PDB file of C-alpha atoms and ligand atoms in Angstrom:
ATOM      1  CA  MET A1328     -34.175  -1.117  21.030  1.00  0.00           C
ATOM      2  CA  ASN A1329     -31.508  -0.935  18.492  1.00  0.00           C
ATOM      3  CA  PRO A1330     -28.327  -2.510  20.206  1.00  0.00           C
ATOM      4  CA  THR A1331     -26.136  -0.839  17.772  1.00  0.00           C
ATOM      5  CA  ARG A1332     -27.417   2.634  18.292  1.00  0.00           C
ATOM      6  CA  GLY A1333     -24.786   5.036  19.733  1.00  0.00           C
ATOM      7  CA  LYS A1334     -22.014   2.580  18.764  1.00  0.00           C
ATOM      8  CA  LYS A1335     -19.373   4.416  16.774  1.00  0.00           C
ATOM      9  CA  ARG A1336     -18.373   3.046  13.351  1.00  0.00           C
ATOM     10  CA  LYS A1337     -14.741   1.913  13.294  1.00  0.00           C
ATOM     11  CA  ILE A1338     -12.034   3.910  11.407  1.00  0.00           C
ATOM     12  CA  ARG A1339     -11.110   1.509   8.573  1.00  0.00           C
ATOM     13  CA  LEU A1340      -7.603   1.338   7.070  1.00  0.00           C
ATOM     14  CA  LEU A1341      -6.720  -0.506   3.878  1.00  0.00           C
ATOM     15  CA  PHE A1342      -3.080  -1.069   2.914  1.00  0.00           C
ATOM     16  CA  VAL A1343      -2.460  -1.745  -0.776  1.00  0.00           C
ATOM     17  CA  CYS A1344       0.459  -2.910  -2.762  1.00  0.00           C
ATOM     18  CA  LEU A1345       0.814  -4.894  -6.039  1.00  0.00           C
ATOM     19  CA  GLY A1346       0.695  -8.572  -5.017  1.00  0.00           C
ATOM     20  CA  ASN A1347      -0.685  -8.294  -1.446  1.00  0.00           C
ATOM     21  CA  ILE A1348       2.016 -10.755  -0.350  1.00  0.00           C
ATOM     22  CA  CYS A1349       4.885  -8.554   0.723  1.00  0.00           C
ATOM     23  CA  ARG A1350       4.449  -4.919   1.636  1.00  0.00           C
ATOM     24  CA  SER A1351       0.774  -4.438   2.458  1.00  0.00           C
ATOM     25  CA  PRO A1352       0.293  -7.652   4.477  1.00  0.00           C
ATOM     26  CA  ALA A1353       3.403  -6.538   6.451  1.00  0.00           C
ATOM     27  CA  ALA A1354       1.771  -2.999   7.029  1.00  0.00           C
ATOM     28  CA  GLU A1355      -1.375  -4.546   8.017  1.00  0.00           C
ATOM     29  CA  GLY A1356       0.491  -6.927  10.585  1.00  0.00           C
ATOM     30  CA  ILE A1357       2.561  -3.965  11.990  1.00  0.00           C
ATOM     31  CA  MET A1358      -0.255  -1.563  12.255  1.00  0.00           C
ATOM     32  CA  SER A1359      -2.490  -4.238  14.065  1.00  0.00           C
ATOM     33  CA  GLU A1360       0.328  -4.544  16.676  1.00  0.00           C
ATOM     34  CA  ILE A1361       0.535  -0.826  17.047  1.00  0.00           C
ATOM     35  CA  ILE A1362      -3.321  -0.531  17.437  1.00  0.00           C
ATOM     36  CA  GLU A1363      -3.259  -3.303  19.956  1.00  0.00           C
ATOM     37  CA  LYS A1364      -0.423  -1.747  22.019  1.00  0.00           C
ATOM     38  CA  ASN A1365      -2.387   1.482  22.015  1.00  0.00           C
ATOM     39  CA  SER A1366      -5.688  -0.300  23.047  1.00  0.00           C
ATOM     40  CA  LEU A1367      -7.467   1.086  20.085  1.00  0.00           C
ATOM     41  CA  GLN A1368      -8.919  -2.114  18.619  1.00  0.00           C
ATOM     42  CA  GLU A1369     -12.359  -0.995  19.304  1.00  0.00           C
ATOM     43  CA  LEU A1370     -11.828   2.086  17.220  1.00  0.00           C
ATOM     44  CA  ILE A1371      -9.616   1.173  14.297  1.00  0.00           C
ATOM     45  CA  GLU A1372      -9.496  -1.848  11.962  1.00  0.00           C
ATOM     46  CA  VAL A1373      -7.142  -2.751   9.328  1.00  0.00           C
ATOM     47  CA  ASP A1374      -7.054  -4.864   6.122  1.00  0.00           C
ATOM     48  CA  SER A1375      -4.847  -5.057   2.964  1.00  0.00           C
ATOM     49  CA  ALA A1376      -5.241  -5.891  -0.703  1.00  0.00           C
ATOM     50  CA  GLY A1377      -3.299  -5.944  -4.053  1.00  0.00           C
ATOM     51  CA  THR A1378      -3.888  -3.950  -7.223  1.00  0.00           C
ATOM     52  CA  SER A1379      -3.416  -7.292  -8.951  1.00  0.00           C
ATOM     53  CA  GLY A1380      -5.073 -10.554  -8.262  1.00  0.00           C
ATOM     54  CA  TRP A1381      -1.898 -12.704  -9.182  1.00  0.00           C
ATOM     55  CA  HIS A1382      -1.594 -14.143  -5.581  1.00  0.00           C
ATOM     56  CA  GLU A1383      -5.284 -14.385  -4.687  1.00  0.00           C
ATOM     57  CA  GLY A1384      -5.787 -16.460  -1.520  1.00  0.00           C
ATOM     58  CA  GLU A1385      -2.024 -16.962  -0.852  1.00  0.00           C
ATOM     59  CA  LEU A1386      -0.409 -16.365   2.516  1.00  0.00           C
ATOM     60  CA  PRO A1387       2.345 -13.672   2.509  1.00  0.00           C
ATOM     61  CA  ASP A1388       5.627 -14.348   0.748  1.00  0.00           C
ATOM     62  CA  GLU A1389       7.747 -16.698   2.999  1.00  0.00           C
ATOM     63  CA  ARG A1390      10.656 -14.220   3.009  1.00  0.00           C
ATOM     64  CA  MET A1391       8.375 -11.464   4.364  1.00  0.00           C
ATOM     65  CA  ARG A1392       6.857 -13.742   6.951  1.00  0.00           C
ATOM     66  CA  LEU A1393      10.444 -14.805   8.078  1.00  0.00           C
ATOM     67  CA  HIS A1394      11.725 -11.396   8.341  1.00  0.00           C
ATOM     68  CA  GLY A1395       8.456 -10.417  10.197  1.00  0.00           C
ATOM     69  CA  GLU A1396       8.888 -13.300  12.718  1.00  0.00           C
ATOM     70  CA  LYS A1397      12.301 -12.135  13.614  1.00  0.00           C
ATOM     71  CA  ARG A1398      10.692  -8.948  14.763  1.00  0.00           C
ATOM     72  CA  GLY A1399       7.873 -10.662  16.610  1.00  0.00           C
ATOM     73  CA  TYR A1400       5.132 -10.389  13.862  1.00  0.00           C
ATOM     74  CA  ASP A1401       2.888 -13.000  12.469  1.00  0.00           C
ATOM     75  CA  PHE A1402       1.984 -11.970   8.985  1.00  0.00           C
ATOM     76  CA  CYS A1403      -0.965 -14.314   8.166  1.00  0.00           C
ATOM     77  CA  SER A1404      -3.481 -12.519   6.025  1.00  0.00           C
ATOM     78  CA  ARG A1405      -4.636 -14.002   2.634  1.00  0.00           C
ATOM     79  CA  SER A1406      -4.048 -12.073  -0.584  1.00  0.00           C
ATOM     80  CA  ARG A1407      -7.067 -10.407  -2.348  1.00  0.00           C
ATOM     81  CA  LYS A1408      -7.544  -7.985  -5.050  1.00  0.00           C
ATOM     82  CA  ILE A1409      -8.809  -4.396  -4.286  1.00  0.00           C
ATOM     83  CA  LYS A1410     -12.286  -3.839  -5.427  1.00  0.00           C
ATOM     84  CA  LYS A1411     -14.292  -0.590  -6.178  1.00  0.00           C
ATOM     85  CA  GLU A1412     -16.422  -1.107  -3.114  1.00  0.00           C
ATOM     86  CA  ASP A1413     -13.221  -0.764  -1.053  1.00  0.00           C
ATOM     87  CA  LEU A1414     -13.073   2.879  -1.849  1.00  0.00           C
ATOM     88  CA  THR A1415     -16.557   3.447  -0.093  1.00  0.00           C
ATOM     89  CA  ALA A1416     -15.936   0.879   2.818  1.00  0.00           C
ATOM     90  CA  PHE A1417     -12.472   2.237   3.953  1.00  0.00           C
ATOM     91  CA  ASP A1418     -11.575   5.668   5.330  1.00  0.00           C
ATOM     92  CA  TYR A1419      -7.825   5.595   4.553  1.00  0.00           C
ATOM     93  CA  ILE A1420      -6.252   3.776   1.619  1.00  0.00           C
ATOM     94  CA  LEU A1421      -2.591   3.679   2.119  1.00  0.00           C
ATOM     95  CA  VAL A1422      -0.543   2.677  -1.135  1.00  0.00           C
ATOM     96  CA  MET A1423       3.042   1.796  -1.333  1.00  0.00           C
ATOM     97  CA  ASP A1424       4.142   3.446  -4.413  1.00  0.00           C
ATOM     98  CA  GLU A1425       3.030   5.679  -7.395  1.00  0.00           C
ATOM     99  CA  ASN A1426       1.884   2.712  -9.477  1.00  0.00           C
ATOM    100  CA  ASN A1427      -0.345   1.633  -6.672  1.00  0.00           C
ATOM    101  CA  TYR A1428      -1.674   5.095  -6.349  1.00  0.00           C
ATOM    102  CA  LYS A1429      -2.672   5.352 -10.011  1.00  0.00           C
ATOM    103  CA  THR A1430      -4.278   2.021 -10.084  1.00  0.00           C
ATOM    104  CA  VAL A1431      -6.317   2.809  -7.077  1.00  0.00           C
ATOM    105  CA  GLN A1432      -7.303   6.108  -8.362  1.00  0.00           C
ATOM    106  CA  SER A1433      -8.537   4.653 -11.594  1.00  0.00           C
ATOM    107  CA  LEU A1434     -11.139   2.834  -9.267  1.00  0.00           C
ATOM    108  CA  THR A1435     -12.562   6.000  -7.740  1.00  0.00           C
ATOM    109  CA  SER A1436     -15.866   7.514  -8.596  1.00  0.00           C
ATOM    110  CA  ASN A1437     -15.542  10.907  -7.034  1.00  0.00           C
ATOM    111  CA  ASP A1438     -13.022  13.308  -5.259  1.00  0.00           C
ATOM    112  CA  MET A1439     -14.034  12.192  -1.862  1.00  0.00           C
ATOM    113  CA  GLU A1440     -12.777   8.715  -2.567  1.00  0.00           C
ATOM    114  CA  THR A1441      -9.581   9.982  -4.295  1.00  0.00           C
ATOM    115  CA  ALA A1442      -8.976  12.087  -1.165  1.00  0.00           C
ATOM    116  CA  LYS A1443      -8.744   8.876   0.848  1.00  0.00           C
ATOM    117  CA  ILE A1444      -5.705   7.627  -0.964  1.00  0.00           C
ATOM    118  CA  HIS A1445      -2.387   8.407   0.566  1.00  0.00           C
ATOM    119  CA  LEU A1446       1.243   7.247  -0.087  1.00  0.00           C
ATOM    120  CA  MET A1447       2.466   5.492   2.939  1.00  0.00           C
ATOM    121  CA  THR A1448       5.772   7.488   2.996  1.00  0.00           C
ATOM    122  CA  GLU A1449       3.501  10.621   3.672  1.00  0.00           C
ATOM    123  CA  TYR A1450       3.656   9.352   7.234  1.00  0.00           C
ATOM    124  CA  SER A1451       7.332   8.561   7.493  1.00  0.00           C
ATOM    125  CA  VAL A1452       8.952  10.169  10.551  1.00  0.00           C
ATOM    126  CA  GLN A1453      12.515   8.956  10.804  1.00  0.00           C
ATOM    127  CA  TYR A1454      12.731   8.463   7.108  1.00  0.00           C
ATOM    128  CA  ARG A1455      11.196  11.626   6.010  1.00  0.00           C
ATOM    129  CA  HIS A1456      12.859  12.911   2.820  1.00  0.00           C
ATOM    130  CA  LEU A1457      14.786   9.713   2.514  1.00  0.00           C
ATOM    131  CA  HIS A1458      12.349   7.483   0.719  1.00  0.00           C
ATOM    132  CA  ASP A1459       9.396   8.569  -1.264  1.00  0.00           C
ATOM    133  CA  LEU A1460       7.997   5.087  -1.675  1.00  0.00           C
ATOM    134  CA  ILE A1461       7.963   1.579  -0.045  1.00  0.00           C
ATOM    135  CA  PRO A1462      10.227  -0.202  -2.576  1.00  0.00           C
ATOM    136  CA  ASP A1463       9.029  -3.464  -3.917  1.00  0.00           C
ATOM    137  CA  PRO A1464      11.138  -6.248  -2.398  1.00  0.00           C
ATOM    138  CA  TYR A1465       9.867  -9.069  -4.559  1.00  0.00           C
ATOM    139  CA  TYR A1466      12.585  -9.461  -7.102  1.00  0.00           C
ATOM    140  CA  GLY A1467      15.510  -8.198  -4.832  1.00  0.00           C
ATOM    141  CA  GLY A1468      17.587  -9.541  -1.982  1.00  0.00           C
ATOM    142  CA  LEU A1469      16.737 -10.208   1.627  1.00  0.00           C
ATOM    143  CA  SER A1470      17.977  -6.722   2.714  1.00  0.00           C
ATOM    144  CA  GLY A1471      15.031  -5.308   0.745  1.00  0.00           C
ATOM    145  CA  PHE A1472      12.591  -7.067   3.216  1.00  0.00           C
ATOM    146  CA  GLU A1473      14.459  -5.556   6.281  1.00  0.00           C
ATOM    147  CA  LEU A1474      14.212  -2.110   4.733  1.00  0.00           C
ATOM    148  CA  VAL A1475      10.506  -2.613   3.948  1.00  0.00           C
ATOM    149  CA  LEU A1476       9.907  -3.464   7.596  1.00  0.00           C
ATOM    150  CA  ASP A1477      11.985  -0.481   8.739  1.00  0.00           C
ATOM    151  CA  LEU A1478      10.059   1.882   6.585  1.00  0.00           C
ATOM    152  CA  LEU A1479       6.717   0.431   7.532  1.00  0.00           C
ATOM    153  CA  GLU A1480       7.315   0.468  11.220  1.00  0.00           C
ATOM    154  CA  ASP A1481       8.323   4.066  11.078  1.00  0.00           C
ATOM    155  CA  ALA A1482       5.408   5.171   8.749  1.00  0.00           C
ATOM    156  CA  CYS A1483       2.788   3.058  10.702  1.00  0.00           C
ATOM    157  CA  GLU A1484       3.756   5.068  13.917  1.00  0.00           C
ATOM    158  CA  GLY A1485       3.436   8.246  11.938  1.00  0.00           C
ATOM    159  CA  LEU A1486      -0.016   7.189  10.582  1.00  0.00           C
ATOM    160  CA  LEU A1487      -1.362   6.529  14.062  1.00  0.00           C
ATOM    161  CA  LEU A1488      -0.294  10.072  15.036  1.00  0.00           C
ATOM    162  CA  THR A1489      -2.266  11.422  12.037  1.00  0.00           C
ATOM    163  CA  ILE A1490      -5.336   9.337  12.775  1.00  0.00           C
ATOM    164  CA  LYS A1491      -5.193  10.435  16.431  1.00  0.00           C
ATOM    165  CA  LYS A1492      -5.078  14.111  15.247  1.00  0.00           C
ATOM    166  CA  ASP A1493      -7.844  13.644  12.468  1.00  0.00           C
ATOM    167  CA  HIS A1494     -10.287  11.970  14.965  1.00  0.00           C
ATOM    168  CA  SER A1495      -9.307  13.683  18.312  1.00  0.00           C
ATOM    169  CA  LEU A1496      -8.266  10.524  19.916  1.00  0.00           C
ATOM    170  CA  ALA A1497      -6.297  10.729  23.111  1.00  0.00           C
TER     171      ALA A1497
HETATM  172  P1  4NP B 776       4.016  -6.720  -3.089  1.00  0.00           P
HETATM  173  O1  4NP B 776       5.340  -7.504  -3.945  1.00  0.00           O
HETATM  174  O2  4NP B 776       3.376  -5.809  -4.099  1.00  0.00           O
HETATM  175  O3  4NP B 776       4.724  -6.002  -2.013  1.00  0.00           O
HETATM  176  O4  4NP B 776       3.165  -7.860  -2.616  1.00  0.00           O
HETATM  177  C1  4NP B 776       5.171  -8.136  -5.019  1.00  0.00           C
HETATM  178  C2  4NP B 776       4.706  -9.465  -5.015  1.00  0.00           C
HETATM  179  C3  4NP B 776       4.416 -10.203  -6.204  1.00  0.00           C
HETATM  180  C4  4NP B 776       4.926  -9.684  -7.322  1.00  0.00           C
HETATM  181  C5  4NP B 776       5.353  -8.335  -7.359  1.00  0.00           C
HETATM  182  C6  4NP B 776       5.563  -7.611  -6.210  1.00  0.00           C
HETATM  183  N1  4NP B 776       4.791 -10.486  -8.592  1.00  0.00           N
HETATM  184  O5  4NP B 776       5.231  -9.933  -9.700  1.00  0.00           O
HETATM  185  O6  4NP B 776       4.231 -11.532  -8.506  1.00  0.00           O
END
């Protein structure tokens, strides 16, 4: 008997930014917490990647980790560059800004893959119409990291609502 028969494939989310050391690892960490709080670990899995490979293998930026810790998160993924196969392996590809969108789109092979790409701010609830991207905090001050966390916490909650709707989850 095939032990995997009948077992549903998980819904896979990939968060993408430029360096995969600030925004997308934070989104991955925040979404993991939300998934756990909703007891959906068996149904949804998360990962993150960068459109560049500049920080390959590195932990998230220290400033991002520190600001995350203050809110109870442990951002500990390792940076990796997005690859073409990610477009087939993942169901939702969540990008932080238009540049990320264009780069990921250039990796797609068909319309079905393009349809998987979404701007993270599409899912904003509280911040709807106030921010149309998750701003890159890398060269800015510390308040930029707090803003990224505020925007991501809000958009991740909205994303879960959409996934629940899309997949008829309770
Ligand atoms: P991220 O931020 O895309 O949110 O990870 C950046 C990280 C590194 C660089 C730029 C943005 N960089 O130029 O190295």
